[in-house]
Amino acid sequence: MLSLAVSMSVQLLFSLVITWFGSSDALVDLEPIRAESPLLRPKVMIAILARNSEHSLPFYLGCIERLDYPKDRIAIWAATDHNTDNTTAMLQEWLSGVESLYHSVRFRTTDDDKSSYVDELGPKHWPDSRFTHVMKLKQAALRSARAQWADYILFVDSDNLLTNPEVLTKLIAENRTLVAPMLESRTLYSNFWCGMTMQGYYKRTEEYIPIRNWKRTGCHAIPMIHSTMLLDLRRNSSKALAFYPVHQMYPWALDDIMVFSFSARQAGVQMFLCNREHYGYLPVPLSAQQTLEEEVESFSHTLTEAMLEFHLEPSRYLYSLQKNKDRMAFDEIYLINLERREDRRERMLRLLEVLGIEVTLSDAVDGKALNSSQLQALGIEMLPDYQDPYSGRVLTRGEVGCFLSHYNIWTQVVKQQQQQVLVLEDDVRFELNFKSRLNTIMADAKRARLNWDLIYVGRKRLQVKRPESWVKGVKNLVNPDYSYWTLGYALSLEGAKKLLDAQPLSKMLPVDEFLPVMFNKHPKKEYMAHFEQRNLLAFSVEPLLLYPTHYTGEPGYTSDTETSTIWDDENKATDWDRQLAHKKRNRGDAGPTPTWNRGHGDEL
C-alpha cells in the first residue's frame, strides 16, 4: 500500500509539472540558476569644511578625487565662510565640475562678507565663538548624512592629504564605529592622542611614539582621534554621537575635538587609530599668533614631504594659477641631475614649483658611462693613497662623475662671472620655510659684510664632540668642521675661483672630501698636503635646511656614486652601499646629531 501511494504521488507531481510547462520537453530548456550580483559598496558622505584654504584646496581635492571608491556611492557635503581669500569661489568651481560624478553634492556658505569672528584676534586664533560655529557645521554635516541614509561619514580637514587612494576602503574594512587613519607630519605630531588629562587635554604616554613611528602597527584603541576620521552610521551607538549641542555633562574647555571625544565616551563608542599602512599627511598646527602666510608655508612643506613618496597632482576640476618663482638671493640656482634619473628630476621640479624656486638644470656627468680614455683625456688622476674611510676602497667612477658635475658648475660660475649661486643635488628634502630662512641668512650675511666663499645649506656633520662656533653678527651660521655631502651649498664667484685654482682633477678625491680640505678642516693631513692653498672661507647654515631624501639601507635609497666601478678599472664593479648596509657605518648613513642641533619634535 505504501509503495502504491508513493507511485501515485510521483505521477501527480509529474502531471502538475506538465500542466505548468506545457510538455516534458520544456524541462530541458530551463536556464541554469544565475549567480547573484555583488553588493553595492556602502554609501559614504565626505564632509569638507574649509576656511582660508585657497593654498591647500587644489591638492587636497585632488586627493579626494583619487580615492579608489565608486564616486556614485559618495555624497559630498561642503561648507565655507569667514574667508579672506578665494576659498568660496574655488569650492564652488570644484563642486560644479564634479557634481555629475558623485551621488550628490551639497554646498553651504553664508551670504554676508564677514572674514573674521567678533572676538577673533587673528586667523589662527580660536575663540569660543569659532569653536561653536565649527561644531554646528560638523553637526549639520552629520545630520545631513543621516538624512540621506549614508552608511558612513568621512570627516577630512581641508589641509589633510590622503595620499593612499585605498584609505576609505581600508578604514571601512576595519569594521569599527569610529576609526582614523594615522597621518604623518614633519614631527611626531599626528591626528591622535594616546592619553588625556583630567582636564581633557593631551597627555604624553609611552605608547604614543611606538605607534607614531610604526613600531607597533594595527588598529589601536585610543582616547582621541581628530582631523580625519570615519564614522559608521549603521551602528546603533552612533545615534548618540554629536558635535553640537555640547553634552550636558561636558566638563572641559570648549574645543570641537574634545567635545566629540567626550560624546563618544558617553555613548560607549571606542575611538580607534589605524597605522597598518601609510595613509597621508597633515601639517603641524600653528600657534594663535601666527599668520596665514605662515600657514601657507607650513602646508607647502607638508606637500613637499608628501611628494617625496607620492606623485600628487592638483584637482583636474580647478583652474590654478602657477606660483610665482624666483631665484631667491642668487644669480642662478643650479639643479644637478643625471639625464637617466628622470624620476628624481620630475620630483624635484614639482617640489621647487610648490616652493616657488626657479632653477637651471645642470646635466650631471654619468660616471658609469665614463671610460678610461675619457678619464685620461680629462687629465684625471686619483689623489695618491686615497681610501674611502668606511670601506677602504679607492675612488669610484660614480664619485668621479659627481665631482665633475660640481666642477662644471664652478667653471660656469667663473665663465659667466656670477657673484653668488646656489647648487642643489636632486635627492634632497627641504626643511620648513626653506626659502624665507635661507633668504634671511643671505641678507644677514650681506648686512654684516661677511666675506664668504661657500655656505653649506645641507651636509653630514662628522665632528660632534665639540660644538662648532657661531659666526658673529649673523644668525644661524656656524664655522663648519669636517663634513660630508654636497646636498646644497651657496657658492660665491671668489669661492669658485679658489676651487678651480686648486687644480683638483689631477689629484681627485670625492667632492665632499675635497671641500673640507679646501677650508683646512680635513683630518687627513696627508690629503691636505697636496693642496697648497687651503683658504676657502666656508660656513654652514645651522640648523640645516636640507637633508637627504633617504639614508643608506632605507627603502628607496640608491646611490650613483657608491654603486659603480673602480675609477681606473671599468671591469671591477662595486656595490659598497648594499654590502655594508646595516653592518657598519657608511657614507650614506644619517650623520650623528648633537643634542643642540635639531630639537626633538614633540607630539604637539
Coordinates of C-alpha atoms in Angstrom, one line a residue:
M1 CA 0.0 0.0 0.0
L2 CA 2.9 2.4 0.9
S3 CA 4.7 1.9 -2.4
L4 CA 1.4 2.4 -4.3
A5 CA 0.8 5.7 -2.5
V6 CA 4.4 6.9 -3.4
S7 CA 3.9 6.0 -7.0
M8 CA 0.7 7.9 -7.2
S9 CA 2.3 10.9 -5.6
V10 CA 5.1 11.0 -8.2
Q11 CA 2.6 10.6 -11.0
L12 CA 0.6 13.5 -9.6
L13 CA 3.7 15.7 -9.3
F14 CA 4.8 14.9 -12.9
S15 CA 1.3 15.8 -14.1
L16 CA 1.4 19.1 -12.3
V17 CA 4.8 20.0 -13.9
I18 CA 3.5 19.1 -17.4
T19 CA 0.5 21.3 -16.7
W20 CA 2.7 24.2 -15.7
F21 CA 5.3 24.0 -18.5
G22 CA 3.2 22.5 -21.3
S23 CA 5.3 19.4 -22.1
S24 CA 8.1 17.3 -20.6
D25 CA 10.5 18.8 -23.3
A26 CA 10.2 22.2 -21.6
L27 CA 12.2 20.9 -18.6
V28 CA 15.2 20.6 -20.8
D29 CA 15.0 24.3 -21.8
L30 CA 15.2 25.7 -18.3
E31 CA 18.3 28.0 -17.9
P32 CA 20.7 27.4 -15.0
I33 CA 20.3 29.5 -11.9
R34 CA 22.3 32.7 -12.3
A35 CA 24.7 33.9 -9.6
E36 CA 23.7 36.9 -7.5
S37 CA 25.4 40.2 -8.5
P38 CA 27.9 41.7 -5.9
L39 CA 26.5 44.1 -3.3
L40 CA 26.8 47.8 -3.9
R41 CA 29.5 49.5 -1.8
P42 CA 28.4 51.3 1.3
K43 CA 27.2 54.9 0.9
V44 CA 29.7 57.4 2.2
M45 CA 29.3 61.1 2.8
I46 CA 32.6 63.2 2.7
A47 CA 32.3 66.3 4.9
I48 CA 34.6 69.2 3.8
L49 CA 34.9 72.3 6.0
A50 CA 37.3 74.9 4.6
R51 CA 38.3 78.4 5.7
N52 CA 41.1 80.4 4.1
S53 CA 42.2 77.2 2.3
E54 CA 43.0 78.6 -1.2
H55 CA 46.6 77.3 -0.8
S56 CA 45.6 73.7 0.1
L57 CA 42.4 73.0 -1.8
P58 CA 43.9 72.1 -5.2
F59 CA 46.0 69.2 -3.8
Y60 CA 43.5 68.4 -1.0
L61 CA 40.7 68.0 -3.5
G62 CA 43.0 66.1 -5.9
C63 CA 43.4 63.5 -3.2
I64 CA 39.7 63.3 -2.7
E65 CA 39.1 62.7 -6.4
R66 CA 41.7 59.9 -6.5
L67 CA 40.1 57.9 -3.7
D68 CA 39.7 54.4 -5.0
Y69 CA 36.0 54.2 -4.3
P70 CA 32.9 54.4 -6.6
K71 CA 32.0 58.1 -6.9
D72 CA 28.4 57.3 -7.3
R73 CA 28.4 55.9 -3.8
I74 CA 29.9 59.1 -2.4
A75 CA 28.0 62.2 -1.4
I76 CA 29.9 65.5 -0.9
W77 CA 28.9 68.0 1.8
A78 CA 31.0 71.2 1.8
A79 CA 30.8 74.3 3.8
T80 CA 32.9 77.5 4.0
D81 CA 32.7 81.0 5.4
H82 CA 34.8 83.8 7.1
N83 CA 37.3 83.8 4.3
T84 CA 39.8 86.4 3.3
D85 CA 41.0 84.5 0.2
N86 CA 39.4 82.7 -2.8
T87 CA 38.2 79.6 -0.9
T88 CA 34.5 80.1 -1.6
A89 CA 34.9 80.5 -5.4
M90 CA 37.3 77.6 -5.6
L91 CA 34.9 75.2 -3.8
Q92 CA 32.0 76.4 -6.0
E93 CA 34.2 75.8 -9.1
W94 CA 35.2 72.3 -7.9
L95 CA 31.7 71.2 -6.9
S96 CA 30.3 72.4 -10.2
G97 CA 32.9 70.3 -12.1
V98 CA 32.4 67.1 -10.1
E99 CA 28.6 67.3 -9.5
S100 CA 27.9 64.8 -12.2
L101 CA 30.4 62.3 -10.8
Y102 CA 29.2 62.0 -7.3
H103 CA 25.9 60.7 -5.9
S104 CA 25.0 64.2 -4.6
V105 CA 26.7 67.5 -3.9
R106 CA 25.7 70.0 -1.2
F107 CA 27.3 73.3 -0.6
R108 CA 26.7 75.6 2.4
T109 CA 28.0 79.1 2.8
T110 CA 26.8 82.5 4.2
D111 CA 25.6 85.5 2.3
D112 CA 27.5 88.0 4.5
D113 CA 31.0 89.0 3.8
K114 CA 32.4 88.6 7.3
S115 CA 36.0 87.5 7.2
S116 CA 36.5 87.0 11.0
Y117 CA 34.7 86.4 14.2
V118 CA 33.9 89.3 16.5
D119 CA 36.2 88.1 19.3
E120 CA 38.9 86.7 17.0
L121 CA 42.4 88.1 17.4
G122 CA 43.8 86.6 14.2
P123 CA 43.2 83.9 11.5
K124 CA 44.8 81.2 13.7
H125 CA 43.1 82.3 16.9
W126 CA 40.2 80.1 18.1
P127 CA 37.8 81.9 20.4
D128 CA 34.7 80.1 21.7
S129 CA 32.6 81.6 19.0
R130 CA 34.7 80.0 16.3
F131 CA 34.6 76.6 18.1
T132 CA 30.9 76.8 18.4
H133 CA 30.4 77.7 14.8
V134 CA 32.6 74.8 13.6
M135 CA 30.8 72.4 15.9
K136 CA 27.5 73.5 14.4
L137 CA 28.8 73.0 10.9
K138 CA 30.1 69.5 11.7
Q139 CA 26.7 68.6 13.3
A140 CA 25.0 69.9 10.2
A141 CA 27.1 67.5 8.1
L142 CA 26.3 64.7 10.5
R143 CA 22.6 65.4 10.3
S144 CA 22.7 65.6 6.5
A145 CA 24.5 62.2 6.3
R146 CA 21.8 60.6 8.5
A147 CA 19.0 62.2 6.5
Q148 CA 20.5 60.8 3.3
W149 CA 20.7 57.3 4.8
A150 CA 24.5 57.3 4.4
D151 CA 26.2 54.3 5.8
Y152 CA 29.4 56.3 6.8
I153 CA 30.5 59.8 7.1
L154 CA 34.2 60.7 6.5
F155 CA 35.4 64.0 8.0
V156 CA 38.6 65.3 6.3
D157 CA 40.2 68.6 7.3
S158 CA 40.9 70.8 4.3
D159 CA 44.7 70.6 4.8
N160 CA 44.9 66.8 5.2
L161 CA 46.4 65.0 2.2
L162 CA 45.1 61.4 1.8
T163 CA 47.9 60.1 -0.3
N164 CA 46.7 56.4 -0.1
P165 CA 43.8 56.0 -2.6
E166 CA 42.6 52.9 -0.7
V167 CA 42.3 54.7 2.6
L168 CA 38.5 54.8 2.6
T169 CA 38.2 51.1 1.7
K170 CA 40.8 50.2 4.3
L171 CA 39.0 52.1 7.0
I172 CA 35.6 50.5 6.2
A173 CA 37.3 47.1 6.3
E174 CA 38.4 47.7 9.9
N175 CA 34.7 47.3 10.9
R176 CA 34.9 49.9 13.7
T177 CA 32.3 52.5 14.7
L178 CA 34.9 55.3 14.8
V179 CA 38.3 55.0 13.2
A180 CA 41.0 57.3 11.9
P181 CA 44.0 56.7 9.6
M182 CA 47.2 57.8 11.1
L183 CA 48.6 60.8 9.3
E184 CA 52.2 61.9 9.2
S185 CA 53.8 65.3 9.8
R186 CA 57.4 66.6 9.9
T187 CA 57.5 66.0 13.6
L188 CA 56.0 63.4 15.9
Y189 CA 52.6 65.3 15.7
S190 CA 49.8 63.2 14.3
N191 CA 46.0 63.1 14.4
F192 CA 45.6 61.1 17.7
W193 CA 46.3 61.1 21.4
C194 CA 47.2 58.0 23.5
G195 CA 46.4 59.8 26.8
M196 CA 44.2 62.6 28.2
T197 CA 44.5 64.6 31.4
M198 CA 41.6 65.0 33.8
Q199 CA 41.0 68.4 32.1
G200 CA 40.6 66.7 28.7
Y201 CA 43.9 67.9 27.3
Y202 CA 46.7 65.9 25.6
K203 CA 48.8 63.7 27.9
R204 CA 52.2 62.3 26.9
T205 CA 52.3 58.5 27.2
E206 CA 54.8 55.7 26.5
E207 CA 52.5 54.2 23.8
Y208 CA 52.5 57.2 21.5
I209 CA 55.9 57.2 19.9
P210 CA 55.9 53.4 19.0
I211 CA 52.6 53.8 17.3
R212 CA 53.6 57.1 15.6
N213 CA 56.8 55.5 14.3
W214 CA 55.1 52.2 13.1
K215 CA 57.0 50.2 15.7
R216 CA 53.5 48.9 16.8
T217 CA 51.1 48.5 13.9
G218 CA 47.5 47.6 13.8
C219 CA 44.2 49.2 14.9
H220 CA 44.7 50.8 18.3
A221 CA 42.1 51.7 20.9
I222 CA 42.9 55.3 22.0
P223 CA 41.0 58.2 23.7
M224 CA 41.3 60.8 20.9
I225 CA 41.3 60.9 17.1
H226 CA 40.8 64.1 15.0
S227 CA 41.3 65.9 11.7
T228 CA 40.4 62.8 9.5
M229 CA 38.1 60.1 10.8
L230 CA 35.4 57.7 9.6
L231 CA 32.1 57.2 11.5
D232 CA 29.9 54.1 10.9
L233 CA 26.3 55.4 10.9
R234 CA 24.8 51.9 10.7
R235 CA 25.8 51.3 14.3
N236 CA 23.1 51.9 16.9
S237 CA 25.5 53.6 19.2
S238 CA 26.4 56.2 16.6
K239 CA 23.0 57.8 17.1
A240 CA 24.2 59.3 20.4
L241 CA 27.3 60.9 18.9
A242 CA 27.1 64.7 18.4
F243 CA 29.3 67.7 18.0
Y244 CA 26.5 70.1 19.0
P245 CA 24.8 70.9 21.3
V246 CA 27.5 70.1 23.8
H247 CA 26.7 67.2 26.1
Q248 CA 25.1 68.5 29.3
M249 CA 27.8 66.8 31.4
Y250 CA 30.7 68.1 29.3
P251 CA 33.3 69.4 31.9
W252 CA 36.2 70.7 29.7
A253 CA 37.2 73.8 27.7
L254 CA 35.3 74.3 24.5
D255 CA 37.0 72.5 21.7
D256 CA 35.4 70.6 18.9
I257 CA 37.6 67.5 19.0
M258 CA 37.4 67.3 22.8
V259 CA 33.6 67.8 22.7
F260 CA 33.3 64.9 20.2
S261 CA 35.7 62.7 22.2
F262 CA 33.6 63.2 25.3
S263 CA 30.4 62.5 23.3
A264 CA 31.9 59.2 22.1
R265 CA 32.9 58.3 25.6
Q266 CA 29.4 58.9 27.0
A267 CA 27.9 56.9 24.1
G268 CA 30.2 54.0 24.9
V269 CA 31.9 54.3 21.5
Q270 CA 35.7 53.5 21.4
M271 CA 37.9 55.5 19.1
F272 CA 40.4 53.6 17.0
L273 CA 43.5 54.6 15.1
C274 CA 44.8 52.5 12.2
N275 CA 48.5 52.6 11.2
R276 CA 48.8 49.3 9.2
E277 CA 49.9 51.4 6.2
H278 CA 50.9 54.9 5.3
Y279 CA 47.7 56.9 4.6
G280 CA 48.6 60.5 4.3
Y281 CA 50.0 63.8 5.8
L282 CA 48.9 66.8 7.8
P283 CA 50.7 70.0 8.8
V284 CA 51.7 70.8 12.3
P285 CA 49.2 73.2 13.8
L286 CA 50.3 76.8 14.2
S287 CA 50.0 79.0 17.3
A288 CA 47.3 81.6 17.7
Q289 CA 49.7 84.4 17.0
Q290 CA 50.8 83.1 13.6
T291 CA 49.7 84.3 10.2
L292 CA 48.0 83.0 7.1
E293 CA 51.4 83.5 5.3
E294 CA 53.0 81.1 7.8
E295 CA 50.1 78.7 7.3
V296 CA 50.8 78.7 3.5
E297 CA 54.5 78.0 4.2
S298 CA 53.6 75.2 6.6
F299 CA 51.3 73.5 4.1
S300 CA 53.8 73.9 1.3
H301 CA 56.3 72.0 3.4
T302 CA 53.8 69.3 4.2
L303 CA 53.1 69.0 0.4
T304 CA 56.8 68.7 -0.4
E305 CA 57.2 65.9 2.2
A306 CA 54.3 64.0 0.7
M307 CA 55.7 64.5 -2.8
L308 CA 58.9 62.8 -1.9
E309 CA 57.0 59.5 -1.6
F310 CA 53.9 60.0 -3.7
H311 CA 53.1 61.6 -7.1
L312 CA 50.5 64.2 -6.2
E313 CA 48.6 66.3 -8.7
P314 CA 46.2 69.2 -8.1
S315 CA 42.5 68.7 -8.9
R316 CA 41.6 68.4 -12.5
Y317 CA 38.5 70.5 -11.9
L318 CA 40.2 73.6 -10.6
Y319 CA 42.0 76.2 -12.6
S320 CA 45.0 77.1 -10.6
L321 CA 47.5 79.9 -11.4
Q322 CA 51.1 78.9 -11.4
K323 CA 53.0 80.1 -8.4
N324 CA 55.5 82.9 -9.0
K325 CA 59.0 81.6 -9.0
D326 CA 62.3 83.4 -8.4
R327 CA 66.0 82.7 -7.8
M328 CA 65.9 83.9 -4.2
A329 CA 69.1 85.8 -3.3
F330 CA 71.2 84.2 -6.1
D331 CA 72.2 84.9 -9.7
E332 CA 71.5 81.3 -10.5
I333 CA 70.2 78.2 -8.8
Y334 CA 71.7 75.0 -10.3
L335 CA 70.0 71.6 -10.0
I336 CA 72.3 68.7 -10.7
N337 CA 70.6 65.8 -12.3
L338 CA 71.5 62.7 -14.3
E339 CA 69.6 62.5 -17.6
R340 CA 68.7 58.9 -16.8
R341 CA 67.3 59.9 -13.4
E342 CA 64.1 61.2 -14.8
D343 CA 62.1 60.3 -11.7
R344 CA 64.3 62.4 -9.5
R345 CA 64.2 65.3 -12.0
E346 CA 60.5 65.3 -12.2
R347 CA 60.1 65.0 -8.4
M348 CA 62.5 67.9 -7.7
L349 CA 60.8 70.1 -10.3
R350 CA 57.4 69.5 -8.7
L351 CA 58.9 70.3 -5.2
L352 CA 60.5 73.5 -6.5
E353 CA 57.3 74.5 -8.2
V354 CA 55.5 74.3 -4.9
L355 CA 58.3 76.3 -3.2
G356 CA 58.3 79.0 -5.9
I357 CA 62.0 78.4 -6.7
E358 CA 63.3 78.9 -10.3
V359 CA 66.2 76.6 -11.2
T360 CA 68.6 75.9 -14.1
L361 CA 69.0 72.2 -14.8
S362 CA 72.7 71.2 -14.9
D363 CA 73.3 67.8 -16.6
A364 CA 75.3 65.6 -14.3
V365 CA 78.2 63.6 -15.6
D366 CA 77.3 60.0 -15.6
G367 CA 80.4 58.3 -14.0
K368 CA 79.2 54.9 -15.0
A369 CA 79.4 55.9 -18.7
L370 CA 83.0 57.2 -18.4
N371 CA 85.7 55.0 -19.9
S372 CA 89.5 55.0 -19.3
S373 CA 90.2 57.1 -22.4
Q374 CA 87.8 59.8 -21.4
L375 CA 89.4 60.0 -17.9
Q376 CA 92.9 60.3 -19.4
A377 CA 91.7 63.0 -21.8
L378 CA 90.4 65.0 -18.9
G379 CA 93.7 64.6 -17.0
I380 CA 92.0 62.8 -14.1
E381 CA 94.2 61.1 -11.6
M382 CA 93.3 59.9 -8.1
L383 CA 94.8 61.5 -5.1
P384 CA 97.7 59.3 -4.1
D385 CA 96.9 56.7 -1.4
Y386 CA 93.2 57.9 -1.1
Q387 CA 90.9 55.3 0.5
D388 CA 87.3 55.6 1.5
P389 CA 87.3 55.9 5.3
Y390 CA 84.4 53.4 5.6
S391 CA 85.1 50.7 3.1
G392 CA 88.8 51.1 2.4
R393 CA 88.1 51.2 -1.4
V394 CA 89.5 53.6 -3.9
L395 CA 87.6 56.2 -5.9
T396 CA 84.6 55.0 -7.9
R397 CA 83.6 56.2 -11.3
G398 CA 80.3 57.5 -9.8
E399 CA 82.4 59.7 -7.5
V400 CA 84.4 60.9 -10.5
G401 CA 81.1 61.8 -12.2
C402 CA 79.8 63.5 -9.1
F403 CA 83.0 65.6 -8.8
L404 CA 82.9 66.6 -12.5
S405 CA 79.2 67.6 -12.2
H406 CA 80.1 70.1 -9.5
Y407 CA 83.3 71.1 -11.2
N408 CA 81.4 72.0 -14.4
I409 CA 79.2 74.4 -12.4
W410 CA 82.2 76.0 -10.8
T411 CA 83.6 76.6 -14.3
Q412 CA 80.2 78.0 -15.4
V413 CA 80.1 80.4 -12.4
V414 CA 83.6 81.8 -13.3
K415 CA 82.8 82.0 -17.0
Q416 CA 79.6 83.9 -16.5
Q417 CA 81.0 86.0 -13.6
Q418 CA 78.1 85.1 -11.4
Q419 CA 78.5 86.7 -8.0
Q420 CA 76.7 84.0 -5.9
V421 CA 74.8 80.9 -6.8
L422 CA 73.1 78.0 -5.1
V423 CA 73.9 74.4 -6.0
L424 CA 71.4 71.7 -5.3
E425 CA 71.6 67.9 -5.8
D426 CA 68.4 66.1 -6.8
D427 CA 68.0 63.9 -3.8
V428 CA 67.2 66.4 -1.1
R429 CA 64.3 67.2 1.2
F430 CA 63.6 70.8 2.2
E431 CA 63.1 72.0 5.8
L432 CA 60.2 74.1 6.8
N433 CA 60.3 77.7 5.5
F434 CA 63.4 76.8 3.4
K435 CA 63.1 79.7 1.1
S436 CA 62.4 82.5 3.6
R437 CA 65.0 81.2 6.1
L438 CA 67.8 81.0 3.5
N439 CA 66.9 84.4 2.1
T440 CA 67.1 85.9 5.6
I441 CA 70.6 84.3 6.3
M442 CA 71.9 85.6 3.0
A443 CA 70.6 89.1 3.7
D444 CA 72.1 88.9 7.2
A445 CA 75.5 87.9 5.8
K446 CA 75.4 90.8 3.3
R447 CA 74.4 93.3 6.1
A448 CA 77.2 92.1 8.3
R449 CA 79.6 92.4 5.3
L450 CA 80.6 88.7 5.8
N451 CA 83.4 87.7 3.5
W452 CA 82.4 84.1 2.4
D453 CA 83.2 81.7 -0.4
L454 CA 80.9 78.7 0.4
I455 CA 78.0 78.2 2.7
Y456 CA 76.7 74.7 3.4
V457 CA 72.9 74.5 3.3
G458 CA 72.9 70.7 3.8
R459 CA 75.7 68.4 5.0
K460 CA 76.6 65.5 7.2
R461 CA 78.5 66.8 10.2
L462 CA 81.2 64.3 11.3
Q463 CA 82.8 66.1 14.2
V464 CA 80.2 66.3 17.0
K465 CA 82.2 66.0 20.2
R466 CA 83.0 69.7 20.2
P467 CA 80.4 72.4 19.2
E468 CA 81.0 74.5 16.1
S469 CA 81.4 78.2 16.8
W470 CA 78.7 80.6 15.8
V471 CA 79.5 83.4 13.3
K472 CA 79.4 86.8 15.0
G473 CA 76.8 89.2 13.6
V474 CA 74.9 86.6 11.5
K475 CA 72.2 84.4 13.0
N476 CA 72.0 80.7 12.2
L477 CA 75.5 80.5 10.7
V478 CA 78.4 78.5 12.1
N479 CA 82.1 77.8 11.2
P480 CA 81.9 74.2 10.0
D481 CA 84.2 71.3 11.0
Y482 CA 84.9 68.2 8.9
S483 CA 81.7 67.4 6.9
Y484 CA 80.4 65.1 4.2
W485 CA 77.8 65.6 1.5
T486 CA 77.2 68.3 -1.1
L487 CA 73.4 68.3 -0.9
G488 CA 73.2 72.0 -1.3
Y489 CA 75.6 74.9 -0.9
A490 CA 75.8 78.6 -1.7
L491 CA 79.0 79.5 -3.7
S492 CA 80.5 82.9 -4.4
L493 CA 82.5 83.8 -7.5
E494 CA 85.6 84.1 -5.5
G495 CA 84.9 80.6 -4.0
A496 CA 84.5 79.1 -7.4
K497 CA 87.8 80.5 -8.5
K498 CA 89.6 79.1 -5.4
L499 CA 88.2 75.6 -6.1
L500 CA 89.3 75.7 -9.7
D501 CA 92.7 77.1 -9.0
A502 CA 93.4 74.1 -6.8
Q503 CA 93.5 72.0 -10.0
P504 CA 91.6 69.1 -8.3
L505 CA 91.2 66.9 -11.4
S506 CA 94.9 65.8 -11.3
K507 CA 94.6 64.8 -7.6
M508 CA 91.0 63.9 -7.3
L509 CA 89.1 62.6 -4.2
P510 CA 85.3 62.7 -3.6
V511 CA 84.0 66.2 -3.8
D512 CA 82.6 66.2 -0.3
E513 CA 86.2 65.3 0.9
F514 CA 87.7 68.0 -1.3
L515 CA 85.7 70.8 0.2
P516 CA 86.9 70.2 3.8
V517 CA 90.5 70.1 2.5
M518 CA 90.0 73.5 0.9
F519 CA 88.8 75.1 4.2
N520 CA 91.6 73.3 6.1
K521 CA 89.4 71.0 8.2
H522 CA 90.1 67.6 6.9
P523 CA 91.5 65.1 9.5
K524 CA 93.9 63.5 7.0
K525 CA 96.9 65.8 6.9
E526 CA 98.4 63.8 4.1
Y527 CA 95.5 64.7 1.8
M528 CA 95.7 68.4 2.6
A529 CA 99.4 68.4 1.9
H530 CA 98.6 68.0 -1.9
F531 CA 96.8 71.4 -1.9
E532 CA 98.9 74.4 -1.0
Q533 CA 96.2 77.0 -0.8
R534 CA 93.5 75.9 1.7
N535 CA 91.9 79.3 2.3
L536 CA 88.3 78.7 1.3
L537 CA 86.1 80.8 3.6
A538 CA 83.4 78.2 4.4
F539 CA 80.4 78.5 6.7
S540 CA 77.3 76.4 7.3
V541 CA 73.6 77.2 7.9
E542 CA 72.6 76.0 11.4
P543 CA 70.1 74.3 11.8
L544 CA 70.5 72.8 8.4
L545 CA 67.8 73.5 5.7
L546 CA 68.4 70.4 3.5
Y547 CA 68.6 66.7 4.3
P548 CA 68.8 63.6 2.1
T549 CA 65.5 62.1 0.9
H550 CA 66.8 58.6 2.0
Y551 CA 69.6 57.2 4.1
T552 CA 71.6 54.0 3.5
G553 CA 69.6 50.9 3.9
E554 CA 66.2 52.7 3.8
P555 CA 63.6 51.7 1.2
G556 CA 64.1 53.9 -1.9
Y557 CA 67.8 54.6 -1.2
T558 CA 70.0 54.5 -4.3
S559 CA 73.5 55.9 -4.9
D560 CA 75.0 56.7 -8.3
T561 CA 78.4 57.5 -6.6
E562 CA 78.9 54.5 -4.3
T563 CA 77.5 51.7 -6.6
S564 CA 79.7 51.9 -9.7
T565 CA 83.1 50.7 -10.9
I566 CA 86.6 51.5 -9.7
W567 CA 87.8 54.7 -11.3
D568 CA 90.7 53.1 -13.3
D569 CA 89.2 49.6 -13.9
E570 CA 85.8 49.6 -15.6
N571 CA 85.5 45.8 -15.2
K572 CA 85.7 45.9 -11.4
A573 CA 82.2 46.6 -10.1
T574 CA 81.5 47.9 -6.6
D575 CA 78.3 47.8 -4.6
W576 CA 79.6 49.1 -1.3
D577 CA 76.3 50.5 -0.1
R578 CA 74.4 47.3 -0.4
Q579 CA 77.2 45.2 1.0
L580 CA 77.6 47.3 4.1
A581 CA 74.1 48.4 4.8
H582 CA 73.0 47.5 8.3
K583 CA 76.5 46.1 9.0
K584 CA 78.8 49.0 9.6
R585 CA 78.8 52.8 9.2
N586 CA 78.6 54.1 5.6
R587 CA 78.9 57.4 3.8
G588 CA 75.2 57.5 3.2
D589 CA 74.2 57.0 6.8
A590 CA 72.4 59.7 8.8
G591 CA 75.1 61.8 10.4
P592 CA 75.4 62.0 14.2
T593 CA 73.3 64.8 15.6
P594 CA 74.5 66.9 18.6
T595 CA 71.9 67.5 21.2
W596 CA 71.7 71.2 20.4
N597 CA 71.1 70.6 16.7
R598 CA 67.6 69.6 15.6
G599 CA 65.2 69.7 18.5
H600 CA 63.3 66.6 19.4
G601 CA 60.0 67.0 17.7
D602 CA 57.2 66.8 20.2
E603 CA 53.8 65.2 19.5
L604 CA 52.2 68.6 19.9

